[in-house]
Short mmCIF file of C-alpha atoms in Angstrom, two decimals:
data_model
loop_
_atom_site.label_atom_id
_atom_site.label_comp_id
_atom_site.label_asym_id
_atom_site.label_seq_id
_atom_site.Cartn_x
_atom_site.Cartn_y
_atom_site.Cartn_z
CA MET A 48 30.70 -28.56 -9.19
CA GLU A 49 28.35 -26.01 -10.70
CA GLN A 50 27.11 -23.36 -8.29
CA LYS A 51 23.39 -23.39 -7.68
CA VAL A 52 21.29 -20.49 -8.91
CA ILE A 53 20.82 -17.61 -6.46
CA TYR A 54 17.46 -15.96 -7.09
CA PHE A 55 17.09 -12.28 -6.17
CA ASP A 56 14.13 -11.40 -8.43
CA HIS A 57 11.18 -12.17 -6.16
CA ALA A 58 9.59 -8.76 -6.81
CA ALA A 59 8.98 -10.01 -10.36
CA THR A 60 7.95 -13.56 -9.42
CA SER A 61 8.73 -15.51 -6.28
CA GLY A 62 11.34 -17.99 -7.46
CA THR A 63 11.00 -20.36 -4.52
CA LYS A 64 7.57 -21.71 -3.66
CA PRO A 65 6.53 -23.85 -0.69
CA LEU A 66 6.30 -27.50 -1.71
CA SER A 67 2.60 -27.44 -0.87
CA VAL A 68 2.00 -25.01 -3.76
CA THR A 69 3.40 -27.40 -6.36
CA GLU A 70 1.55 -30.32 -4.79
CA ALA A 71 -1.77 -28.45 -4.84
CA ILE A 72 -1.42 -27.55 -8.53
CA ILE A 73 -0.48 -31.09 -9.54
CA ASP A 74 -3.27 -32.60 -7.46
CA CYS A 75 -5.79 -30.28 -9.09
CA LEU A 76 -4.62 -31.16 -12.60
CA LYS A 77 -4.55 -34.89 -11.87
CA ASN A 78 -7.64 -35.31 -9.74
CA THR A 79 -9.90 -32.26 -10.18
CA ASN A 80 -9.52 -31.31 -13.82
CA ALA A 81 -13.03 -29.93 -14.22
CA ASN A 82 -14.74 -26.57 -14.64
CA PRO A 83 -15.95 -24.93 -11.40
CA GLY A 84 -19.48 -23.56 -11.28
CA ARG A 85 -20.49 -24.89 -14.68
CA SER A 86 -21.73 -28.39 -13.84
CA SER A 87 -23.11 -30.28 -10.87
CA HIS A 88 -21.04 -33.45 -11.11
CA LEU A 89 -18.51 -34.54 -8.51
CA LEU A 90 -15.39 -33.10 -10.14
CA SER A 91 -16.99 -29.75 -10.91
CA ILE A 92 -18.05 -29.46 -7.28
CA LYS A 93 -14.52 -30.30 -6.14
CA ALA A 94 -13.14 -27.64 -8.48
CA ALA A 95 -15.61 -25.10 -7.08
CA GLU A 96 -14.41 -26.00 -3.58
CA ILE A 97 -10.81 -25.21 -4.60
CA VAL A 98 -11.89 -21.78 -5.82
CA TYR A 99 -13.96 -21.23 -2.68
CA HIS A 100 -11.06 -22.12 -0.36
CA CYS A 101 -8.71 -19.78 -2.23
CA ARG A 102 -11.20 -16.95 -1.87
CA GLU A 103 -11.56 -17.72 1.84
CA ALA A 104 -7.76 -17.82 2.33
CA ILE A 105 -7.44 -14.36 0.75
CA GLY A 106 -10.16 -13.08 3.05
CA GLU A 107 -8.46 -14.55 6.10
CA LEU A 108 -5.03 -13.13 5.27
CA PHE A 109 -6.37 -9.59 4.85
CA ASN A 110 -9.09 -9.83 7.52
CA PHE A 111 -11.90 -9.40 5.00
CA PRO A 112 -14.75 -11.81 5.82
CA GLU A 113 -17.09 -10.76 2.96
CA THR A 114 -15.32 -13.09 0.58
CA GLU A 115 -17.98 -12.88 -2.14
CA LYS A 116 -16.42 -9.44 -2.72
CA VAL A 117 -13.02 -11.03 -3.43
CA ILE A 118 -12.88 -10.95 -7.24
CA LEU A 119 -10.46 -13.50 -8.67
CA THR A 120 -8.28 -12.29 -11.55
CA LYS A 121 -5.26 -13.43 -13.50
CA ASN A 122 -2.93 -10.83 -11.93
CA ALA A 123 -2.82 -7.41 -10.25
CA THR A 124 -2.88 -5.68 -13.65
CA GLU A 125 -6.29 -7.12 -14.47
CA ALA A 126 -7.50 -6.27 -10.96
CA LEU A 127 -6.30 -2.68 -11.33
CA ASN A 128 -7.97 -2.31 -14.72
CA ILE A 129 -11.26 -3.61 -13.31
CA ALA A 130 -10.94 -1.08 -10.48
CA LEU A 131 -9.96 1.92 -12.61
CA TYR A 132 -12.27 1.45 -15.59
CA GLY A 133 -15.11 0.19 -13.43
CA THR A 134 -14.92 3.15 -11.05
CA MET A 135 -14.50 5.86 -13.66
CA GLU A 136 -17.34 4.56 -15.85
CA SER A 137 -19.71 6.11 -13.32
CA GLU A 138 -17.36 8.98 -12.47
CA SER A 139 -16.48 10.03 -16.03
CA GLY A 140 -14.84 13.44 -16.16
CA GLY A 141 -13.69 13.33 -12.55
CA GLU A 142 -10.10 13.56 -11.37
CA VAL A 143 -7.90 10.64 -10.37
CA LEU A 144 -4.96 11.21 -8.08
CA THR A 145 -1.92 8.96 -8.30
CA THR A 146 1.80 9.09 -7.47
CA SER A 147 5.12 9.21 -9.25
CA MET A 148 6.06 5.81 -7.76
CA GLU A 149 3.43 3.76 -9.56
CA HIS A 150 3.98 0.74 -11.78
CA ASN A 151 2.84 0.94 -15.41
CA SER A 152 -0.10 -1.28 -14.47
CA VAL A 153 -1.52 1.87 -12.83
CA GLN A 154 0.04 4.57 -15.01
CA ARG A 155 -0.90 3.13 -18.39
CA PRO A 156 -4.65 2.62 -17.83
CA LEU A 157 -4.84 6.04 -16.18
CA ASN A 158 -3.09 7.68 -19.13
CA HIS A 159 -5.41 5.81 -21.50
CA LEU A 160 -8.45 7.14 -19.63
CA LYS A 161 -6.93 10.63 -19.62
CA ASN A 162 -6.17 10.57 -23.36
CA LYS A 163 -9.73 9.43 -24.09
CA GLY A 164 -11.05 12.43 -22.14
CA ARG A 165 -12.62 10.20 -19.50
CA ILE A 166 -10.65 11.58 -16.52
CA LYS A 167 -8.37 14.32 -15.33
CA LEU A 168 -5.12 13.03 -13.89
CA LYS A 169 -2.93 14.48 -11.17
CA ILE A 170 0.40 12.93 -10.14
CA VAL A 171 1.81 13.51 -6.65
CA GLN A 172 5.60 13.62 -6.68
CA GLY A 173 7.63 11.39 -4.34
CA ASP A 174 10.83 12.48 -2.60
CA ARG A 175 14.38 11.08 -2.99
CA ASN A 176 13.36 8.09 -0.87
CA GLY A 177 10.29 7.41 -2.99
CA LEU A 178 7.97 8.48 -0.19
CA ILE A 179 4.59 10.16 -0.65
CA THR A 180 3.16 11.34 2.66
CA PRO A 181 -0.54 11.57 3.55
CA GLN A 182 0.00 15.33 3.78
CA LYS A 183 1.06 15.43 0.12
CA ILE A 184 -2.02 13.43 -0.84
CA GLU A 185 -4.26 15.75 1.17
CA ALA A 186 -2.76 18.86 -0.43
CA ALA A 187 -3.35 17.43 -3.92
CA ILE A 188 -7.01 16.48 -3.42
CA GLY A 189 -9.33 18.94 -5.14
CA ASN A 190 -13.06 19.39 -5.60
CA GLU A 191 -13.08 17.10 -8.66
CA THR A 192 -10.99 14.30 -7.15
CA ARG A 193 -12.97 11.07 -7.12
CA LEU A 194 -10.30 8.41 -6.70
CA ALA A 195 -6.75 8.06 -5.39
CA ALA A 196 -4.67 5.17 -6.75
CA VAL A 197 -1.49 4.46 -4.78
CA THR A 198 1.02 1.66 -4.48
CA SER A 199 1.53 -0.21 -1.22
CA ALA A 200 5.27 -0.39 -1.79
CA SER A 201 7.51 0.62 -4.69
CA ASN A 202 8.60 -2.20 -6.95
CA VAL A 203 11.75 -0.18 -7.76
CA CYS A 204 13.18 0.73 -4.36
CA GLY A 205 10.82 -1.00 -1.92
CA THR A 206 9.60 2.16 -0.18
CA LYS A 207 6.44 1.51 1.83
CA LEU A 208 3.69 4.10 1.83
CA ASP A 209 1.78 5.10 4.94
CA LEU A 210 -1.39 3.37 3.81
CA ALA A 211 -3.22 3.94 7.09
CA GLY A 212 -2.53 7.68 6.91
CA ILE A 213 -3.48 7.88 3.25
CA TYR A 214 -6.68 5.94 3.93
CA GLU A 215 -7.68 8.33 6.72
CA THR A 216 -6.93 11.33 4.49
CA CYS A 217 -9.03 9.99 1.61
CA ARG A 218 -11.90 8.99 3.88
CA ALA A 219 -11.99 12.47 5.45
CA LYS A 220 -12.10 14.04 1.98
CA GLY A 221 -14.71 11.67 0.57
CA VAL A 222 -12.27 10.25 -2.00
CA LYS A 223 -12.22 6.54 -2.89
CA LEU A 224 -8.90 4.76 -2.39
CA LEU A 225 -7.46 2.08 -4.66
CA VAL A 226 -4.32 0.37 -3.35
CA ASP A 227 -1.99 -1.56 -5.66
CA GLY A 228 -0.91 -4.38 -3.36
CA ALA A 229 1.34 -6.19 -5.85
CA GLN A 230 4.47 -5.60 -3.76
CA GLY A 231 2.81 -5.21 -0.36
CA ALA A 232 0.55 -8.26 -0.17
CA GLY A 233 2.45 -10.86 1.84
CA ALA A 234 5.34 -8.47 2.53
CA MET A 235 3.43 -6.01 4.74
CA LYS A 236 0.76 -6.49 7.39
CA ILE A 237 -2.44 -5.27 5.72
CA ASP A 238 -5.64 -5.48 7.75
CA LEU A 239 -8.72 -4.43 5.80
CA ALA A 240 -10.80 -4.26 8.96
CA ARG A 241 -8.53 -1.43 10.18
CA THR A 242 -7.99 0.22 6.79
CA PRO A 243 -10.95 -0.76 4.59
CA PHE A 244 -9.67 0.50 1.26
CA ASP A 245 -12.41 0.86 -1.34
CA LEU A 246 -10.42 -1.30 -3.75
CA PHE A 247 -7.39 -3.51 -3.08
CA ALA A 248 -5.59 -5.24 -5.95
CA ILE A 249 -3.19 -8.14 -5.40
CA THR A 250 -1.22 -10.60 -7.48
CA GLY A 251 -0.60 -14.19 -6.52
CA HIS A 252 2.82 -14.84 -7.99
CA LYS A 253 4.99 -12.55 -5.85
CA HIS A 254 4.97 -12.50 -2.03
CA LEU A 255 1.92 -14.75 -1.77
CA PHE A 256 3.96 -17.67 -3.23
CA GLY A 257 1.29 -18.57 -5.77
CA PRO A 258 1.79 -19.32 -9.48
CA GLN A 259 1.66 -16.82 -12.29
CA GLY A 260 -1.79 -16.10 -13.70
CA THR A 261 -3.46 -15.55 -10.33
CA GLY A 262 -4.61 -12.47 -8.43
CA ALA A 263 -7.61 -10.72 -6.94
CA LEU A 264 -9.42 -7.43 -6.47
CA ILE A 265 -11.09 -6.91 -3.11
CA VAL A 266 -14.07 -4.57 -3.57
CA LYS A 267 -15.72 -2.74 -0.69
CA ASP A 268 -18.83 -1.73 -2.68
CA PRO A 269 -19.47 -3.93 -5.74
CA ASP A 270 -22.59 -1.94 -6.63
CA ALA A 271 -20.42 1.14 -7.28
CA LEU A 272 -18.21 -0.72 -9.76
CA ALA A 273 -19.08 -1.50 -13.37
CA PRO A 274 -17.94 -4.87 -14.78
CA PHE A 275 -14.82 -4.66 -16.93
CA MET A 276 -15.69 -7.71 -19.01
CA CYS A 277 -18.86 -9.69 -19.66
CA GLY A 278 -19.38 -13.34 -20.53
CA GLY A 279 -20.16 -16.76 -19.13
CA THR A 280 -20.37 -17.20 -15.37
CA GLY A 281 -22.38 -20.39 -14.89
CA SER A 282 -25.06 -18.33 -13.14
CA LEU A 283 -28.26 -16.83 -14.61
CA SER A 284 -27.51 -18.67 -17.84
CA GLU A 285 -31.03 -17.96 -19.09
CA LYS A 286 -30.23 -14.23 -19.32
CA ALA A 287 -28.15 -12.46 -21.97
CA VAL A 288 -26.91 -9.82 -19.51
CA GLN A 289 -24.12 -9.99 -16.95
CA PRO A 290 -25.17 -10.96 -13.40
CA ASP A 291 -25.26 -7.97 -11.07
CA PHE A 292 -24.01 -9.73 -7.92
CA PRO A 293 -20.41 -10.44 -6.85
CA PRO A 294 -18.25 -12.26 -7.58
CA ASP A 295 -20.03 -13.33 -10.79
CA LYS A 296 -20.49 -9.70 -11.89
CA PHE A 297 -16.71 -9.43 -12.39
CA GLU A 298 -15.59 -13.01 -13.12
CA ALA A 299 -16.58 -13.64 -16.73
CA GLY A 300 -15.07 -16.79 -18.18
CA THR A 301 -13.39 -19.80 -16.64
CA VAL A 302 -11.03 -19.06 -13.76
CA ASN A 303 -7.55 -20.56 -13.44
CA THR A 304 -8.51 -23.38 -11.09
CA PRO A 305 -5.07 -25.08 -10.89
CA GLY A 306 -3.47 -21.68 -10.32
CA LEU A 307 -5.97 -20.83 -7.60
CA ALA A 308 -5.24 -24.18 -5.96
CA GLY A 309 -1.59 -23.11 -5.83
CA LEU A 310 -2.42 -19.61 -4.63
CA GLY A 311 -4.61 -20.98 -1.88
CA ALA A 312 -1.76 -23.23 -0.76
CA GLY A 313 0.71 -20.33 -0.88
CA ILE A 314 -1.49 -18.16 1.31
CA GLN A 315 -2.11 -21.08 3.66
CA PHE A 316 1.67 -21.40 4.04
CA ILE A 317 1.80 -17.72 5.09
CA LEU A 318 -1.06 -18.23 7.56
CA ASP A 319 0.60 -21.32 9.03
CA GLU A 320 4.05 -19.73 9.32
CA GLY A 321 2.65 -16.40 10.50
CA ILE A 322 3.01 -13.28 8.37
CA GLU A 323 4.81 -11.47 11.21
CA LYS A 324 7.52 -14.16 11.18
CA ILE A 325 7.87 -13.91 7.39
CA ILE A 326 8.08 -10.11 7.44
CA GLU A 327 10.64 -10.16 10.26
CA ARG A 328 12.87 -12.60 8.38
CA GLU A 329 12.67 -10.61 5.14
CA GLN A 330 13.52 -7.42 7.03
CA GLN A 331 16.56 -9.10 8.62
CA LEU A 332 17.81 -10.13 5.19
CA THR A 333 17.15 -6.68 3.74
CA GLN A 334 19.07 -4.90 6.48
CA TYR A 335 21.94 -7.36 6.07
CA LEU A 336 22.02 -6.70 2.32
CA LEU A 337 21.98 -2.92 2.82
CA GLN A 338 24.79 -3.14 5.36
CA LYS A 339 26.94 -5.19 2.97
CA LEU A 340 26.23 -2.96 -0.03
CA ARG A 341 27.42 0.06 1.96
CA GLU A 342 30.84 -1.61 2.24
CA ILE A 343 31.36 -1.14 -1.51
CA ASP A 344 32.38 2.46 -2.22
CA GLU A 345 31.45 2.26 -5.89
CA ILE A 346 27.81 1.40 -5.15
CA GLU A 347 24.98 3.87 -4.64
CA VAL A 348 21.81 2.56 -3.00
CA TYR A 349 18.61 4.40 -3.88
CA ALA A 350 16.00 5.48 -1.34
CA PRO A 351 18.69 5.13 1.35
CA GLU A 352 16.46 6.24 4.23
CA ALA A 353 13.29 4.46 3.18
CA GLU A 354 11.28 2.05 5.28
CA ARG A 355 11.01 -0.70 2.71
CA VAL A 356 9.86 -4.17 1.83
CA ALA A 357 12.59 -6.59 0.74
CA VAL A 358 13.48 -4.66 -2.43
CA VAL A 359 16.77 -2.78 -2.93
CA SER A 360 17.88 -0.85 -6.02
CA PHE A 361 21.46 0.24 -6.66
CA ASN A 362 23.98 1.20 -9.31
CA MET A 363 27.74 1.00 -9.53
CA LYS A 364 29.88 3.91 -10.70
CA GLY A 365 31.17 3.47 -14.24
CA ALA A 366 28.83 0.60 -15.12
CA LEU A 367 25.35 0.21 -16.55
CA ALA A 368 22.78 -1.77 -14.62
CA SER A 369 22.46 -4.16 -17.55
CA GLU A 370 26.20 -4.85 -17.52
CA ILE A 371 26.23 -5.66 -13.82
CA SER A 372 23.21 -7.91 -14.07
CA TYR A 373 24.68 -9.73 -17.07
CA TYR A 374 27.92 -10.32 -15.15
CA LEU A 375 26.08 -11.64 -12.09
CA ASP A 376 24.01 -13.98 -14.23
CA ARG A 377 26.73 -15.37 -16.49
CA GLU A 378 29.62 -15.53 -14.05
CA TRP A 379 27.85 -16.22 -10.75
CA ARG A 380 24.37 -17.59 -11.62
CA ILE A 381 22.79 -14.76 -9.62
CA CYS A 382 19.37 -13.71 -10.94
CA ALA A 383 18.71 -9.98 -10.52
CA ARG A 384 16.75 -7.50 -12.59
CA PRO A 385 18.24 -4.47 -14.35
CA GLY A 386 16.48 -1.59 -16.08
CA LEU A 387 13.36 0.47 -15.46
CA HIS A 388 11.21 -2.25 -13.84
CA CYS A 389 8.05 -1.04 -15.66
CA ALA A 390 8.00 2.15 -13.56
CA PRO A 391 9.63 5.01 -15.52
CA LEU A 392 8.19 7.81 -13.37
CA ALA A 393 9.63 6.17 -10.26
CA HIS A 394 13.07 6.21 -11.88
CA GLN A 395 12.64 9.86 -12.79
CA THR A 396 11.77 10.48 -9.14
CA LEU A 397 14.89 8.67 -7.94
CA GLY A 398 17.14 10.18 -10.62
CA THR A 399 17.88 6.86 -12.33
CA PHE A 400 16.11 7.44 -15.66
CA PRO A 401 16.71 6.31 -18.43
CA HIS A 402 19.14 3.49 -17.58
CA GLY A 403 17.44 2.28 -14.41
CA THR A 404 18.99 0.26 -11.62
CA VAL A 405 20.05 -3.19 -10.56
CA ARG A 406 17.31 -4.57 -8.31
CA PHE A 407 17.80 -7.24 -5.67
CA SER A 408 14.46 -8.42 -4.28
CA LEU A 409 14.57 -10.97 -1.50
CA SER A 410 12.28 -13.62 -0.08
CA TYR A 411 11.68 -15.56 3.11
CA PHE A 412 13.62 -18.40 1.47
CA ASN A 413 16.85 -16.48 0.79
CA THR A 414 19.89 -16.69 3.10
CA GLU A 415 22.72 -14.52 4.38
CA LYS A 416 25.15 -16.85 2.60
CA GLU A 417 23.55 -16.04 -0.75
CA ILE A 418 23.89 -12.34 0.00
CA ASP A 419 27.56 -12.84 0.92
CA ILE A 420 28.19 -14.52 -2.45
CA ALA A 421 26.48 -11.65 -4.27
CA ILE A 422 28.51 -9.05 -2.38
CA TYR A 423 31.73 -10.90 -3.19
CA ALA A 424 30.68 -10.96 -6.86
CA LEU A 425 29.98 -7.21 -6.84
CA LYS A 426 33.33 -6.49 -5.20
CA SER A 427 35.02 -8.63 -7.85
CA TYR A 428 33.27 -6.68 -10.58
CA ALA A 429 34.32 -3.37 -8.99
CA ARG A 430 37.95 -4.59 -8.99
CA GLY A 431 37.67 -5.53 -12.67
CA GLU A 432 38.16 -9.24 -12.05
#
């Protein structure tokens, strides 16, 4: 009997979705296959309701009732680009502060803006656990700093940042704060009423259990943000200029209605289960995995003292990350991710550049039994079996 696949790559894309997500996507494609906001017939109105309910679900999860300021995107990368280019269009020449633990979806647009002479860029270095404290952020803020762009949690080692402390620091200094919530949304309790970040980017396909091609940018002040893209919105069609009100100002073109149906269902699953329950379960699994990994002398776990989401990076002495991952996949049907995880500066911070790490990223739907199988497989590899 062939062993079932064990999926430990949820930080890339959640491999197990609630059944309701699949059902919502299929129902949309079968029964509501129309364009939202472009017509007034029955199916177009139903499609618009799907989009509306997804926007409302996002607002409820993050305690952000002004849901017209929830800008729907195709992923966190698009949301981050809207935030970075839109902010710096009016702040051209100012300084942006970021960290050494950022994903390329933050680093690359910032470097592009820097190379074009649009911004000055300062990178705050993390420690061996991937942590950047509010004190480090405060020390780095200068007179020209206009924006700080920080991750919620590292996609490499899972380290969570003190977002509340960083928010208070930026607010006191008059610096706008952009948070990349790709790894934190759904894996951390984020309450935008308590910490009203200026800009909060999320993706739907990771911890929110939605499909690929979905995401959002939550914008505190839409008037302070220039649109990243212009085009059809279904509103003010008599004018040849982009609407100046949210969300239309930032949502040019047709949105991914079936995907948003799935994302809305994924977030509703989190709301129904309770995010505290989901976080607690993922933390139990993460601590169990860390405990078991420490039983293997040949393995080094990175960011060993970090407070983390359900992401763990490690290497084994005498083996490349790619070799271990290949073995786990081909011999044990265990899906993990090797390499640099699109975050080269984070690996330089952790001392794992250029070969990277093996990353296990867990989900609410994983089990201790799956972890036990993976640990047995790693021990077998260490023994040369």
